[in-house]
Amino acid sequence: MGDEDPHADPDFAHLSPRDAEIAVFIDHLEDGHAMSQKAIAEAHPRYGQQAVRTSTGRLVHAGHLRWIREHLTIEGNSMRWVTRTYWSRMPRPVEWWANFARERDGRDVTEHYQSGLARIEENGPADEAHEEPAQEAEPAEPVDAEPAAPEPGTAYQTLAELRSADARMPLSDADCHSLESLVTEWLSRGATPHDVTKALTDGLPSSVTNPGGFARKRLENKMPPMKPKRAKVRQKAAGRRARVDRVIMICGMCEADERTVELVNGLCRECLALCEAEGPMPVYSFVPDTFLPAPRDGGLPGADEVVDVTARVEELRRAAGVGRWK
């Protein structure tokens, strides 16, 4: 959350051993890291996807984690639904998270918006005010002829025509489909079909025993560099102004949103039951700022003072001639 002390393992002493270990792992991730259960399980050395899924749900319930779906309006009237995860080393009560979500609404997030940083949902939750009634589809007329096969793309066609350019490079249909993505990348970097053909046929040995493998090696080794112009365009696109204009809290396990289900400490009832079935849920008592009421409220004198207990203990130990703890 950006307002916390540096991480330390004791911060998660109220959690079970597995939940605490996954909490420490998440706490050390950089901002922007993928937070799906699958991504964490792939990076974690000990736990699989199901264990991570349950533990992250328990961390949500404990107040460390929230999933929030944000609707962004990006410069140029482009719109996106983005699901973000927010992590707090300190457990936060439900009211704190609710206020945090409300404060996200209307935020300018230009500095934090990067296409591809978070999972982008092109077709997010429908806006009820703009829903149109569904129209009944007319019955389709029977068609006797089989649908025409799609026309091969430029990359596939370039590979298929290699045998005409040089008989030593007869690629099969499977070879063409396998290599198509590499040729597509060549073309996206400014190469022409002629450039590809030339790269694959220049200086061939007297015989080629494996044309598909030979072509793959040349396409990978001779891949042209990225066009500088494209890089500048991407950089500019990443800097477009973006603003949050709608915020929806969602379940931290199944992503059902608060408009359709009741969320209890960040989890829907069904996911909460799954977490509870594994064992007692993590409990953390949120300590108020003041333990006792202030004198003006009828409490003891000095009850509203903040005392540095550590400093006080050290002072007493020095006075008693006791050395510091090792």
PDB file of N, CA and C in Angstrom, residues 125-226:
ATOM      1  N   PRO A 125     -17.814  -6.407 -17.162  1.00  0.00           N
ATOM      2  CA  PRO A 125     -19.199  -6.471 -16.713  1.00  0.00           C
ATOM      3  C   PRO A 125     -20.065  -5.492 -17.484  1.00  0.00           C
ATOM      4  N   ALA A 126     -21.211  -5.928 -17.909  1.00  0.00           N
ATOM      5  CA  ALA A 126     -22.081  -5.082 -18.725  1.00  0.00           C
ATOM      6  C   ALA A 126     -22.653  -3.963 -17.880  1.00  0.00           C
ATOM      7  N   ASP A 127     -22.802  -2.801 -18.472  1.00  0.00           N
ATOM      8  CA  ASP A 127     -23.419  -1.664 -17.823  1.00  0.00           C
ATOM      9  C   ASP A 127     -24.929  -1.785 -18.022  1.00  0.00           C
ATOM     10  N   GLU A 128     -25.659  -1.971 -16.928  1.00  0.00           N
ATOM     11  CA  GLU A 128     -27.089  -2.237 -17.065  1.00  0.00           C
ATOM     12  C   GLU A 128     -27.815  -1.112 -17.788  1.00  0.00           C
ATOM     13  N   ALA A 129     -27.337   0.113 -17.645  1.00  0.00           N
ATOM     14  CA  ALA A 129     -28.030   1.243 -18.261  1.00  0.00           C
ATOM     15  C   ALA A 129     -27.921   1.225 -19.769  1.00  0.00           C
ATOM     16  N   HIS A 130     -26.949   0.481 -20.300  1.00  0.00           N
ATOM     17  CA  HIS A 130     -26.740   0.476 -21.739  1.00  0.00           C
ATOM     18  C   HIS A 130     -27.054  -0.873 -22.366  1.00  0.00           C
ATOM     19  N   GLU A 131     -27.643  -1.790 -21.593  1.00  0.00           N
ATOM     20  CA  GLU A 131     -27.964  -3.091 -22.155  1.00  0.00           C
ATOM     21  C   GLU A 131     -29.121  -2.972 -23.129  1.00  0.00           C
ATOM     22  N   GLU A 132     -29.034  -3.658 -24.234  1.00  0.00           N
ATOM     23  CA  GLU A 132     -30.092  -3.666 -25.226  1.00  0.00           C
ATOM     24  C   GLU A 132     -30.773  -5.024 -25.207  1.00  0.00           C
ATOM     25  N   PRO A 133     -32.106  -5.050 -25.443  1.00  0.00           N
ATOM     26  CA  PRO A 133     -32.803  -6.336 -25.437  1.00  0.00           C
ATOM     27  C   PRO A 133     -32.290  -7.237 -26.534  1.00  0.00           C
ATOM     28  N   ALA A 134     -32.169  -8.522 -26.197  1.00  0.00           N
ATOM     29  CA  ALA A 134     -31.682  -9.470 -27.196  1.00  0.00           C
ATOM     30  C   ALA A 134     -32.725  -9.684 -28.269  1.00  0.00           C
ATOM     31  N   GLN A 135     -32.272  -9.835 -29.489  1.00  0.00           N
ATOM     32  CA  GLN A 135     -33.166 -10.075 -30.604  1.00  0.00           C
ATOM     33  C   GLN A 135     -33.159 -11.552 -30.943  1.00  0.00           C
ATOM     34  N   GLU A 136     -34.332 -12.050 -31.275  1.00  0.00           N
ATOM     35  CA  GLU A 136     -34.416 -13.458 -31.637  1.00  0.00           C
ATOM     36  C   GLU A 136     -33.764 -13.682 -32.987  1.00  0.00           C
ATOM     37  N   ALA A 137     -32.925 -14.664 -33.046  1.00  0.00           N
ATOM     38  CA  ALA A 137     -32.228 -14.945 -34.293  1.00  0.00           C
ATOM     39  C   ALA A 137     -33.166 -15.647 -35.268  1.00  0.00           C
ATOM     40  N   GLU A 138     -33.091 -15.239 -36.523  1.00  0.00           N
ATOM     41  CA  GLU A 138     -33.897 -15.885 -37.543  1.00  0.00           C
ATOM     42  C   GLU A 138     -33.296 -17.243 -37.873  1.00  0.00           C
ATOM     43  N   PRO A 139     -34.151 -18.228 -38.117  1.00  0.00           N
ATOM     44  CA  PRO A 139     -33.609 -19.554 -38.442  1.00  0.00           C
ATOM     45  C   PRO A 139     -32.766 -19.509 -39.696  1.00  0.00           C
ATOM     46  N   ALA A 140     -31.633 -20.178 -39.614  1.00  0.00           N
ATOM     47  CA  ALA A 140     -30.724 -20.165 -40.755  1.00  0.00           C
ATOM     48  C   ALA A 140     -31.256 -21.075 -41.861  1.00  0.00           C
ATOM     49  N   GLU A 141     -31.049 -20.635 -43.081  1.00  0.00           N
ATOM     50  CA  GLU A 141     -31.474 -21.447 -44.217  1.00  0.00           C
ATOM     51  C   GLU A 141     -30.474 -22.572 -44.425  1.00  0.00           C
ATOM     52  N   PRO A 142     -30.987 -23.733 -44.797  1.00  0.00           N
ATOM     53  CA  PRO A 142     -30.057 -24.847 -45.017  1.00  0.00           C
ATOM     54  C   PRO A 142     -29.109 -24.563 -46.167  1.00  0.00           C
ATOM     55  N   VAL A 143     -27.878 -24.945 -45.974  1.00  0.00           N
ATOM     56  CA  VAL A 143     -26.852 -24.739 -47.000  1.00  0.00           C
ATOM     57  C   VAL A 143     -26.283 -26.095 -47.361  1.00  0.00           C
ATOM     58  N   ASP A 144     -26.319 -26.420 -48.616  1.00  0.00           N
ATOM     59  CA  ASP A 144     -25.835 -27.711 -49.069  1.00  0.00           C
ATOM     60  C   ASP A 144     -24.324 -27.756 -49.177  1.00  0.00           C
ATOM     61  N   ALA A 145     -23.752 -26.669 -49.687  1.00  0.00           N
ATOM     62  CA  ALA A 145     -22.307 -26.665 -49.925  1.00  0.00           C
ATOM     63  C   ALA A 145     -21.549 -26.492 -48.614  1.00  0.00           C
ATOM     64  N   GLU A 146     -20.381 -27.085 -48.508  1.00  0.00           N
ATOM     65  CA  GLU A 146     -19.529 -26.924 -47.332  1.00  0.00           C
ATOM     66  C   GLU A 146     -18.924 -25.532 -47.343  1.00  0.00           C
ATOM     67  N   PRO A 147     -18.715 -24.947 -46.145  1.00  0.00           N
ATOM     68  CA  PRO A 147     -18.106 -23.607 -46.111  1.00  0.00           C
ATOM     69  C   PRO A 147     -16.716 -23.619 -46.722  1.00  0.00           C
ATOM     70  N   ALA A 148     -16.413 -22.540 -47.425  1.00  0.00           N
ATOM     71  CA  ALA A 148     -15.118 -22.447 -48.093  1.00  0.00           C
ATOM     72  C   ALA A 148     -13.996 -22.330 -47.061  1.00  0.00           C
ATOM     73  N   ALA A 149     -12.899 -22.982 -47.334  1.00  0.00           N
ATOM     74  CA  ALA A 149     -11.743 -22.911 -46.436  1.00  0.00           C
ATOM     75  C   ALA A 149     -11.159 -21.507 -46.470  1.00  0.00           C
ATOM     76  N   PRO A 150     -10.678 -20.997 -45.325  1.00  0.00           N
ATOM     77  CA  PRO A 150     -10.114 -19.653 -45.311  1.00  0.00           C
ATOM     78  C   PRO A 150      -8.878 -19.558 -46.190  1.00  0.00           C
ATOM     79  N   GLU A 151      -8.710 -18.405 -46.780  1.00  0.00           N
ATOM     80  CA  GLU A 151      -7.542 -18.175 -47.636  1.00  0.00           C
ATOM     81  C   GLU A 151      -6.279 -18.176 -46.782  1.00  0.00           C
ATOM     82  N   PRO A 152      -5.212 -18.820 -47.248  1.00  0.00           N
ATOM     83  CA  PRO A 152      -3.967 -18.809 -46.466  1.00  0.00           C
ATOM     84  C   PRO A 152      -3.398 -17.402 -46.371  1.00  0.00           C
ATOM     85  N   GLY A 153      -2.760 -17.099 -45.220  1.00  0.00           N
ATOM     86  CA  GLY A 153      -2.175 -15.786 -45.039  1.00  0.00           C
ATOM     87  C   GLY A 153      -0.883 -15.625 -45.822  1.00  0.00           C
ATOM     88  N   THR A 154      -0.364 -14.402 -45.803  1.00  0.00           N
ATOM     89  CA  THR A 154       0.858 -14.097 -46.551  1.00  0.00           C
ATOM     90  C   THR A 154       2.034 -14.950 -46.065  1.00  0.00           C
ATOM     91  N   ALA A 155       2.128 -15.129 -44.733  1.00  0.00           N
ATOM     92  CA  ALA A 155       3.244 -15.896 -44.179  1.00  0.00           C
ATOM     93  C   ALA A 155       3.185 -17.350 -44.656  1.00  0.00           C
ATOM     94  N   TYR A 156       2.015 -17.950 -44.575  1.00  0.00           N
ATOM     95  CA  TYR A 156       1.860 -19.342 -45.014  1.00  0.00           C
ATOM     96  C   TYR A 156       2.150 -19.462 -46.507  1.00  0.00           C
ATOM     97  N   GLN A 157       1.626 -18.539 -47.282  1.00  0.00           N
ATOM     98  CA  GLN A 157       1.812 -18.588 -48.735  1.00  0.00           C
ATOM     99  C   GLN A 157       3.283 -18.449 -49.111  1.00  0.00           C
ATOM    100  N   THR A 158       3.999 -17.594 -48.394  1.00  0.00           N
ATOM    101  CA  THR A 158       5.428 -17.409 -48.661  1.00  0.00           C
ATOM    102  C   THR A 158       6.186 -18.713 -48.440  1.00  0.00           C
ATOM    103  N   LEU A 159       5.850 -19.425 -47.383  1.00  0.00           N
ATOM    104  CA  LEU A 159       6.506 -20.700 -47.090  1.00  0.00           C
ATOM    105  C   LEU A 159       6.117 -21.777 -48.110  1.00  0.00           C
ATOM    106  N   ALA A 160       4.847 -21.785 -48.485  1.00  0.00           N
ATOM    107  CA  ALA A 160       4.379 -22.804 -49.427  1.00  0.00           C
ATOM    108  C   ALA A 160       5.035 -22.656 -50.793  1.00  0.00           C
ATOM    109  N   GLU A 161       5.407 -21.433 -51.149  1.00  0.00           N
ATOM    110  CA  GLU A 161       5.983 -21.187 -52.471  1.00  0.00           C
ATOM    111  C   GLU A 161       7.499 -21.354 -52.503  1.00  0.00           C
ATOM    112  N   LEU A 162       8.082 -21.752 -51.352  1.00  0.00           N
ATOM    113  CA  LEU A 162       9.534 -21.942 -51.325  1.00  0.00           C
ATOM    114  C   LEU A 162       9.982 -23.018 -52.311  1.00  0.00           C
ATOM    115  N   ARG A 163       9.201 -24.090 -52.478  1.00  0.00           N
ATOM    116  CA  ARG A 163       9.593 -25.173 -53.382  1.00  0.00           C
ATOM    117  C   ARG A 163       9.712 -24.670 -54.822  1.00  0.00           C
ATOM    118  N   SER A 164       8.944 -23.612 -55.158  1.00  0.00           N
ATOM    119  CA  SER A 164       9.049 -23.041 -56.505  1.00  0.00           C
ATOM    120  C   SER A 164      10.324 -22.230 -56.649  1.00  0.00           C
ATOM    121  N   ALA A 165      10.751 -21.583 -55.547  1.00  0.00           N
ATOM    122  CA  ALA A 165      11.978 -20.788 -55.589  1.00  0.00           C
ATOM    123  C   ALA A 165      13.215 -21.673 -55.583  1.00  0.00           C
ATOM    124  N   ASP A 166      13.150 -22.802 -54.853  1.00  0.00           N
ATOM    125  CA  ASP A 166      14.283 -23.734 -54.817  1.00  0.00           C
ATOM    126  C   ASP A 166      13.738 -25.108 -54.451  1.00  0.00           C
ATOM    127  N   ALA A 167      13.975 -26.079 -55.344  1.00  0.00           N
ATOM    128  CA  ALA A 167      13.419 -27.427 -55.158  1.00  0.00           C
ATOM    129  C   ALA A 167      13.983 -28.129 -53.933  1.00  0.00           C
ATOM    130  N   ARG A 168      15.091 -27.606 -53.366  1.00  0.00           N
ATOM    131  CA  ARG A 168      15.673 -28.229 -52.182  1.00  0.00           C
ATOM    132  C   ARG A 168      14.908 -27.880 -50.887  1.00  0.00           C
ATOM    133  N   MET A 169      13.928 -26.982 -51.000  1.00  0.00           N
ATOM    134  CA  MET A 169      13.182 -26.548 -49.810  1.00  0.00           C
ATOM    135  C   MET A 169      11.682 -26.829 -49.958  1.00  0.00           C
ATOM    136  N   PRO A 170      11.299 -28.093 -50.166  1.00  0.00           N
ATOM    137  CA  PRO A 170       9.876 -28.414 -50.267  1.00  0.00           C
ATOM    138  C   PRO A 170       9.262 -28.578 -48.866  1.00  0.00           C
ATOM    139  N   LEU A 171       8.550 -27.557 -48.404  1.00  0.00           N
ATOM    140  CA  LEU A 171       7.958 -27.614 -47.068  1.00  0.00           C
ATOM    141  C   LEU A 171       6.567 -28.253 -47.125  1.00  0.00           C
ATOM    142  N   SER A 172       6.267 -29.081 -46.149  1.00  0.00           N
ATOM    143  CA  SER A 172       4.957 -29.710 -46.068  1.00  0.00           C
ATOM    144  C   SER A 172       3.940 -28.731 -45.480  1.00  0.00           C
ATOM    145  N   ASP A 173       2.679 -29.116 -45.511  1.00  0.00           N
ATOM    146  CA  ASP A 173       1.632 -28.285 -44.915  1.00  0.00           C
ATOM    147  C   ASP A 173       1.889 -28.098 -43.420  1.00  0.00           C
ATOM    148  N   ALA A 174       2.305 -29.161 -42.743  1.00  0.00           N
ATOM    149  CA  ALA A 174       2.601 -29.060 -41.309  1.00  0.00           C
ATOM    150  C   ALA A 174       3.771 -28.121 -41.050  1.00  0.00           C
ATOM    151  N   ASP A 175       4.798 -28.178 -41.921  1.00  0.00           N
ATOM    152  CA  ASP A 175       5.939 -27.264 -41.784  1.00  0.00           C
ATOM    153  C   ASP A 175       5.482 -25.815 -41.919  1.00  0.00           C
ATOM    154  N   CYS A 176       4.627 -25.565 -42.909  1.00  0.00           N
ATOM    155  CA  CYS A 176       4.171 -24.185 -43.161  1.00  0.00           C
ATOM    156  C   CYS A 176       3.394 -23.639 -41.967  1.00  0.00           C
ATOM    157  N   HIS A 177       2.521 -24.471 -41.392  1.00  0.00           N
ATOM    158  CA  HIS A 177       1.759 -24.014 -40.222  1.00  0.00           C
ATOM    159  C   HIS A 177       2.677 -23.809 -39.025  1.00  0.00           C
ATOM    160  N   SER A 178       3.664 -24.667 -38.863  1.00  0.00           N
ATOM    161  CA  SER A 178       4.574 -24.571 -37.715  1.00  0.00           C
ATOM    162  C   SER A 178       5.448 -23.322 -37.793  1.00  0.00           C
ATOM    163  N   LEU A 179       5.854 -22.945 -39.007  1.00  0.00           N
ATOM    164  CA  LEU A 179       6.775 -21.817 -39.202  1.00  0.00           C
ATOM    165  C   LEU A 179       6.050 -20.504 -39.468  1.00  0.00           C
ATOM    166  N   GLU A 180       4.736 -20.551 -39.602  1.00  0.00           N
ATOM    167  CA  GLU A 180       3.966 -19.363 -39.994  1.00  0.00           C
ATOM    168  C   GLU A 180       4.156 -18.204 -39.024  1.00  0.00           C
ATOM    169  N   SER A 181       4.180 -18.507 -37.711  1.00  0.00           N
ATOM    170  CA  SER A 181       4.310 -17.423 -36.731  1.00  0.00           C
ATOM    171  C   SER A 181       5.659 -16.722 -36.842  1.00  0.00           C
ATOM    172  N   LEU A 182       6.718 -17.476 -37.153  1.00  0.00           N
ATOM    173  CA  LEU A 182       8.041 -16.855 -37.318  1.00  0.00           C
ATOM    174  C   LEU A 182       8.061 -15.915 -38.510  1.00  0.00           C
ATOM    175  N   VAL A 183       7.473 -16.354 -39.616  1.00  0.00           N
ATOM    176  CA  VAL A 183       7.439 -15.492 -40.809  1.00  0.00           C
ATOM    177  C   VAL A 183       6.563 -14.269 -40.545  1.00  0.00           C
ATOM    178  N   THR A 184       5.467 -14.456 -39.816  1.00  0.00           N
ATOM    179  CA  THR A 184       4.612 -13.315 -39.462  1.00  0.00           C
ATOM    180  C   THR A 184       5.403 -12.279 -38.676  1.00  0.00           C
ATOM    181  N   GLU A 185       6.266 -12.755 -37.765  1.00  0.00           N
ATOM    182  CA  GLU A 185       7.102 -11.823 -36.994  1.00  0.00           C
ATOM    183  C   GLU A 185       8.081 -11.097 -37.904  1.00  0.00           C
ATOM    184  N   TRP A 186       8.648 -11.798 -38.880  1.00  0.00           N
ATOM    185  CA  TRP A 186       9.523 -11.149 -39.868  1.00  0.00           C
ATOM    186  C   TRP A 186       8.778 -10.010 -40.570  1.00  0.00           C
ATOM    187  N   LEU A 187       7.574 -10.319 -41.024  1.00  0.00           N
ATOM    188  CA  LEU A 187       6.799  -9.321 -41.765  1.00  0.00           C
ATOM    189  C   LEU A 187       6.426  -8.140 -40.886  1.00  0.00           C
ATOM    190  N   SER A 188       6.155  -8.389 -39.600  1.00  0.00           N
ATOM    191  CA  SER A 188       5.801  -7.291 -38.691  1.00  0.00           C
ATOM    192  C   SER A 188       6.985  -6.368 -38.439  1.00  0.00           C
ATOM    193  N   ARG A 189       8.198  -6.873 -38.679  1.00  0.00           N
ATOM    194  CA  ARG A 189       9.401  -6.057 -38.463  1.00  0.00           C
ATOM    195  C   ARG A 189       9.871  -5.379 -39.740  1.00  0.00           C
ATOM    196  N   GLY A 190       9.033  -5.402 -40.769  1.00  0.00           N
ATOM    197  CA  GLY A 190       9.349  -4.662 -41.986  1.00  0.00           C
ATOM    198  C   GLY A 190       9.883  -5.488 -43.133  1.00  0.00           C
ATOM    199  N   ALA A 191      10.086  -6.798 -42.930  1.00  0.00           N
ATOM    200  CA  ALA A 191      10.586  -7.650 -44.016  1.00  0.00           C
ATOM    201  C   ALA A 191       9.469  -7.903 -45.029  1.00  0.00           C
ATOM    202  N   THR A 192       9.856  -8.203 -46.255  1.00  0.00           N
ATOM    203  CA  THR A 192       8.895  -8.530 -47.318  1.00  0.00           C
ATOM    204  C   THR A 192       8.941 -10.044 -47.564  1.00  0.00           C
ATOM    205  N   PRO A 193       7.925 -10.599 -48.250  1.00  0.00           N
ATOM    206  CA  PRO A 193       7.983 -12.028 -48.602  1.00  0.00           C
ATOM    207  C   PRO A 193       9.243 -12.377 -49.388  1.00  0.00           C
ATOM    208  N   HIS A 194       9.697 -11.449 -50.232  1.00  0.00           N
ATOM    209  CA  HIS A 194      10.931 -11.695 -50.990  1.00  0.00           C
ATOM    210  C   HIS A 194      12.125 -11.813 -50.048  1.00  0.00           C
ATOM    211  N   ASP A 195      12.166 -10.954 -48.986  1.00  0.00           N
ATOM    212  CA  ASP A 195      13.263 -11.027 -48.014  1.00  0.00           C
ATOM    213  C   ASP A 195      13.284 -12.398 -47.330  1.00  0.00           C
ATOM    214  N   VAL A 196      12.101 -12.907 -46.986  1.00  0.00           N
ATOM    215  CA  VAL A 196      12.011 -14.208 -46.323  1.00  0.00           C
ATOM    216  C   VAL A 196      12.497 -15.309 -47.258  1.00  0.00           C
ATOM    217  N   THR A 197      12.017 -15.276 -48.486  1.00  0.00           N
ATOM    218  CA  THR A 197      12.414 -16.302 -49.466  1.00  0.00           C
ATOM    219  C   THR A 197      13.918 -16.285 -49.696  1.00  0.00           C
ATOM    220  N   LYS A 198      14.483 -15.087 -49.814  1.00  0.00           N
ATOM    221  CA  LYS A 198      15.923 -14.951 -50.055  1.00  0.00           C
ATOM    222  C   LYS A 198      16.719 -15.500 -48.869  1.00  0.00           C
ATOM    223  N   ALA A 199      16.253 -15.185 -47.641  1.00  0.00           N
ATOM    224  CA  ALA A 199      16.958 -15.659 -46.440  1.00  0.00           C
ATOM    225  C   ALA A 199      16.935 -17.183 -46.339  1.00  0.00           C
ATOM    226  N   LEU A 200      15.874 -17.800 -46.853  1.00  0.00           N
ATOM    227  CA  LEU A 200      15.733 -19.251 -46.733  1.00  0.00           C
ATOM    228  C   LEU A 200      16.340 -20.028 -47.900  1.00  0.00           C
ATOM    229  N   THR A 201      16.726 -19.347 -48.966  1.00  0.00           N
ATOM    230  CA  THR A 201      17.249 -20.073 -50.141  1.00  0.00           C
ATOM    231  C   THR A 201      18.671 -19.689 -50.520  1.00  0.00           C
ATOM    232  N   ASP A 202      19.192 -18.592 -50.005  1.00  0.00           N
ATOM    233  CA  ASP A 202      20.558 -18.188 -50.345  1.00  0.00           C
ATOM    234  C   ASP A 202      21.576 -19.152 -49.734  1.00  0.00           C
ATOM    235  N   GLY A 203      22.544 -19.545 -50.544  1.00  0.00           N
ATOM    236  CA  GLY A 203      23.662 -20.352 -50.040  1.00  0.00           C
ATOM    237  C   GLY A 203      23.266 -21.700 -49.497  1.00  0.00           C
ATOM    238  N   LEU A 204      22.284 -22.357 -50.087  1.00  0.00           N
ATOM    239  CA  LEU A 204      21.864 -23.675 -49.612  1.00  0.00           C
ATOM    240  C   LEU A 204      22.938 -24.725 -49.894  1.00  0.00           C
ATOM    241  N   PRO A 205      23.054 -25.724 -49.024  1.00  0.00           N
ATOM    242  CA  PRO A 205      23.964 -26.844 -49.320  1.00  0.00           C
ATOM    243  C   PRO A 205      23.414 -27.654 -50.500  1.00  0.00           C
ATOM    244  N   SER A 206      24.206 -28.590 -50.994  1.00  0.00           N
ATOM    245  CA  SER A 206      23.790 -29.351 -52.176  1.00  0.00           C
ATOM    246  C   SER A 206      22.511 -30.135 -51.935  1.00  0.00           C
ATOM    247  N   SER A 207      22.281 -30.576 -50.714  1.00  0.00           N
ATOM    248  CA  SER A 207      21.032 -31.258 -50.393  1.00  0.00           C
ATOM    249  C   SER A 207      20.598 -30.871 -48.983  1.00  0.00           C
ATOM    250  N   VAL A 208      19.303 -30.767 -48.785  1.00  0.00           N
ATOM    251  CA  VAL A 208      18.740 -30.412 -47.480  1.00  0.00           C
ATOM    252  C   VAL A 208      17.878 -31.583 -47.024  1.00  0.00           C
ATOM    253  N   THR A 209      18.320 -32.269 -45.976  1.00  0.00           N
ATOM    254  CA  THR A 209      17.602 -33.467 -45.524  1.00  0.00           C
ATOM    255  C   THR A 209      16.364 -33.142 -44.693  1.00  0.00           C
ATOM    256  N   ASN A 210      16.377 -32.000 -44.032  1.00  0.00           N
ATOM    257  CA  ASN A 210      15.232 -31.617 -43.183  1.00  0.00           C
ATOM    258  C   ASN A 210      14.864 -30.163 -43.481  1.00  0.00           C
ATOM    259  N   PRO A 211      14.111 -29.910 -44.548  1.00  0.00           N
ATOM    260  CA  PRO A 211      13.794 -28.526 -44.932  1.00  0.00           C
ATOM    261  C   PRO A 211      13.089 -27.744 -43.823  1.00  0.00           C
ATOM    262  N   GLY A 212      12.168 -28.386 -43.069  1.00  0.00           N
ATOM    263  CA  GLY A 212      11.455 -27.681 -42.007  1.00  0.00           C
ATOM    264  C   GLY A 212      12.381 -27.209 -40.903  1.00  0.00           C
ATOM    265  N   GLY A 213      13.252 -28.096 -40.435  1.00  0.00           N
ATOM    266  CA  GLY A 213      14.188 -27.724 -39.382  1.00  0.00           C
ATOM    267  C   GLY A 213      15.203 -26.697 -39.849  1.00  0.00           C
ATOM    268  N   PHE A 214      15.656 -26.854 -41.110  1.00  0.00           N
ATOM    269  CA  PHE A 214      16.608 -25.906 -41.683  1.00  0.00           C
ATOM    270  C   PHE A 214      15.979 -24.515 -41.764  1.00  0.00           C
ATOM    271  N   ALA A 215      14.721 -24.448 -42.219  1.00  0.00           N
ATOM    272  CA  ALA A 215      14.032 -23.166 -42.347  1.00  0.00           C
ATOM    273  C   ALA A 215      13.842 -22.513 -40.974  1.00  0.00           C
ATOM    274  N   ARG A 216      13.469 -23.300 -39.954  1.00  0.00           N
ATOM    275  CA  ARG A 216      13.264 -22.748 -38.616  1.00  0.00           C
ATOM    276  C   ARG A 216      14.551 -22.129 -38.069  1.00  0.00           C
ATOM    277  N   LYS A 217      15.675 -22.837 -38.262  1.00  0.00           N
ATOM    278  CA  LYS A 217      16.941 -22.326 -37.745  1.00  0.00           C
ATOM    279  C   LYS A 217      17.314 -21.008 -38.413  1.00  0.00           C
ATOM    280  N   ARG A 218      17.108 -20.933 -39.738  1.00  0.00           N
ATOM    281  CA  ARG A 218      17.450 -19.689 -40.436  1.00  0.00           C
ATOM    282  C   ARG A 218      16.507 -18.548 -40.035  1.00  0.00           C
ATOM    283  N   LEU A 219      15.227 -18.845 -39.901  1.00  0.00           N
ATOM    284  CA  LEU A 219      14.274 -17.793 -39.518  1.00  0.00           C
ATOM    285  C   LEU A 219      14.590 -17.245 -38.126  1.00  0.00           C
ATOM    286  N   GLU A 220      14.996 -18.110 -37.217  1.00  0.00           N
ATOM    287  CA  GLU A 220      15.312 -17.659 -35.858  1.00  0.00           C
ATOM    288  C   GLU A 220      16.637 -16.919 -35.812  1.00  0.00           C
ATOM    289  N   ASN A 221      17.661 -17.428 -36.510  1.00  0.00           N
ATOM    290  CA  ASN A 221      18.994 -16.822 -36.447  1.00  0.00           C
ATOM    291  C   ASN A 221      19.096 -15.520 -37.232  1.00  0.00           C
ATOM    292  N   LYS A 222      18.287 -15.379 -38.286  1.00  0.00           N
ATOM    293  CA  LYS A 222      18.368 -14.183 -39.137  1.00  0.00           C
ATOM    294  C   LYS A 222      17.226 -13.200 -38.898  1.00  0.00           C
ATOM    295  N   MET A 223      16.501 -13.381 -37.805  1.00  0.00           N
ATOM    296  CA  MET A 223      15.372 -12.500 -37.506  1.00  0.00           C
ATOM    297  C   MET A 223      15.798 -11.031 -37.532  1.00  0.00           C
ATOM    298  N   PRO A 224      15.153 -10.193 -38.352  1.00  0.00           N
ATOM    299  CA  PRO A 224      15.528  -8.767 -38.403  1.00  0.00           C
ATOM    300  C   PRO A 224      15.201  -8.068 -37.083  1.00  0.00           C
ATOM    301  N   PRO A 225      15.852  -6.947 -36.806  1.00  0.00           N
ATOM    302  CA  PRO A 225      15.603  -6.234 -35.544  1.00  0.00           C
ATOM    303  C   PRO A 225      14.234  -5.548 -35.538  1.00  0.00           C
ATOM    304  N   MET A 226      13.774  -5.187 -34.346  1.00  0.00           N
ATOM    305  CA  MET A 226      12.520  -4.441 -34.224  1.00  0.00           C
ATOM    306  C   MET A 226      12.670  -3.080 -34.874  1.00  0.00           C
TER     307      MET A 226
END
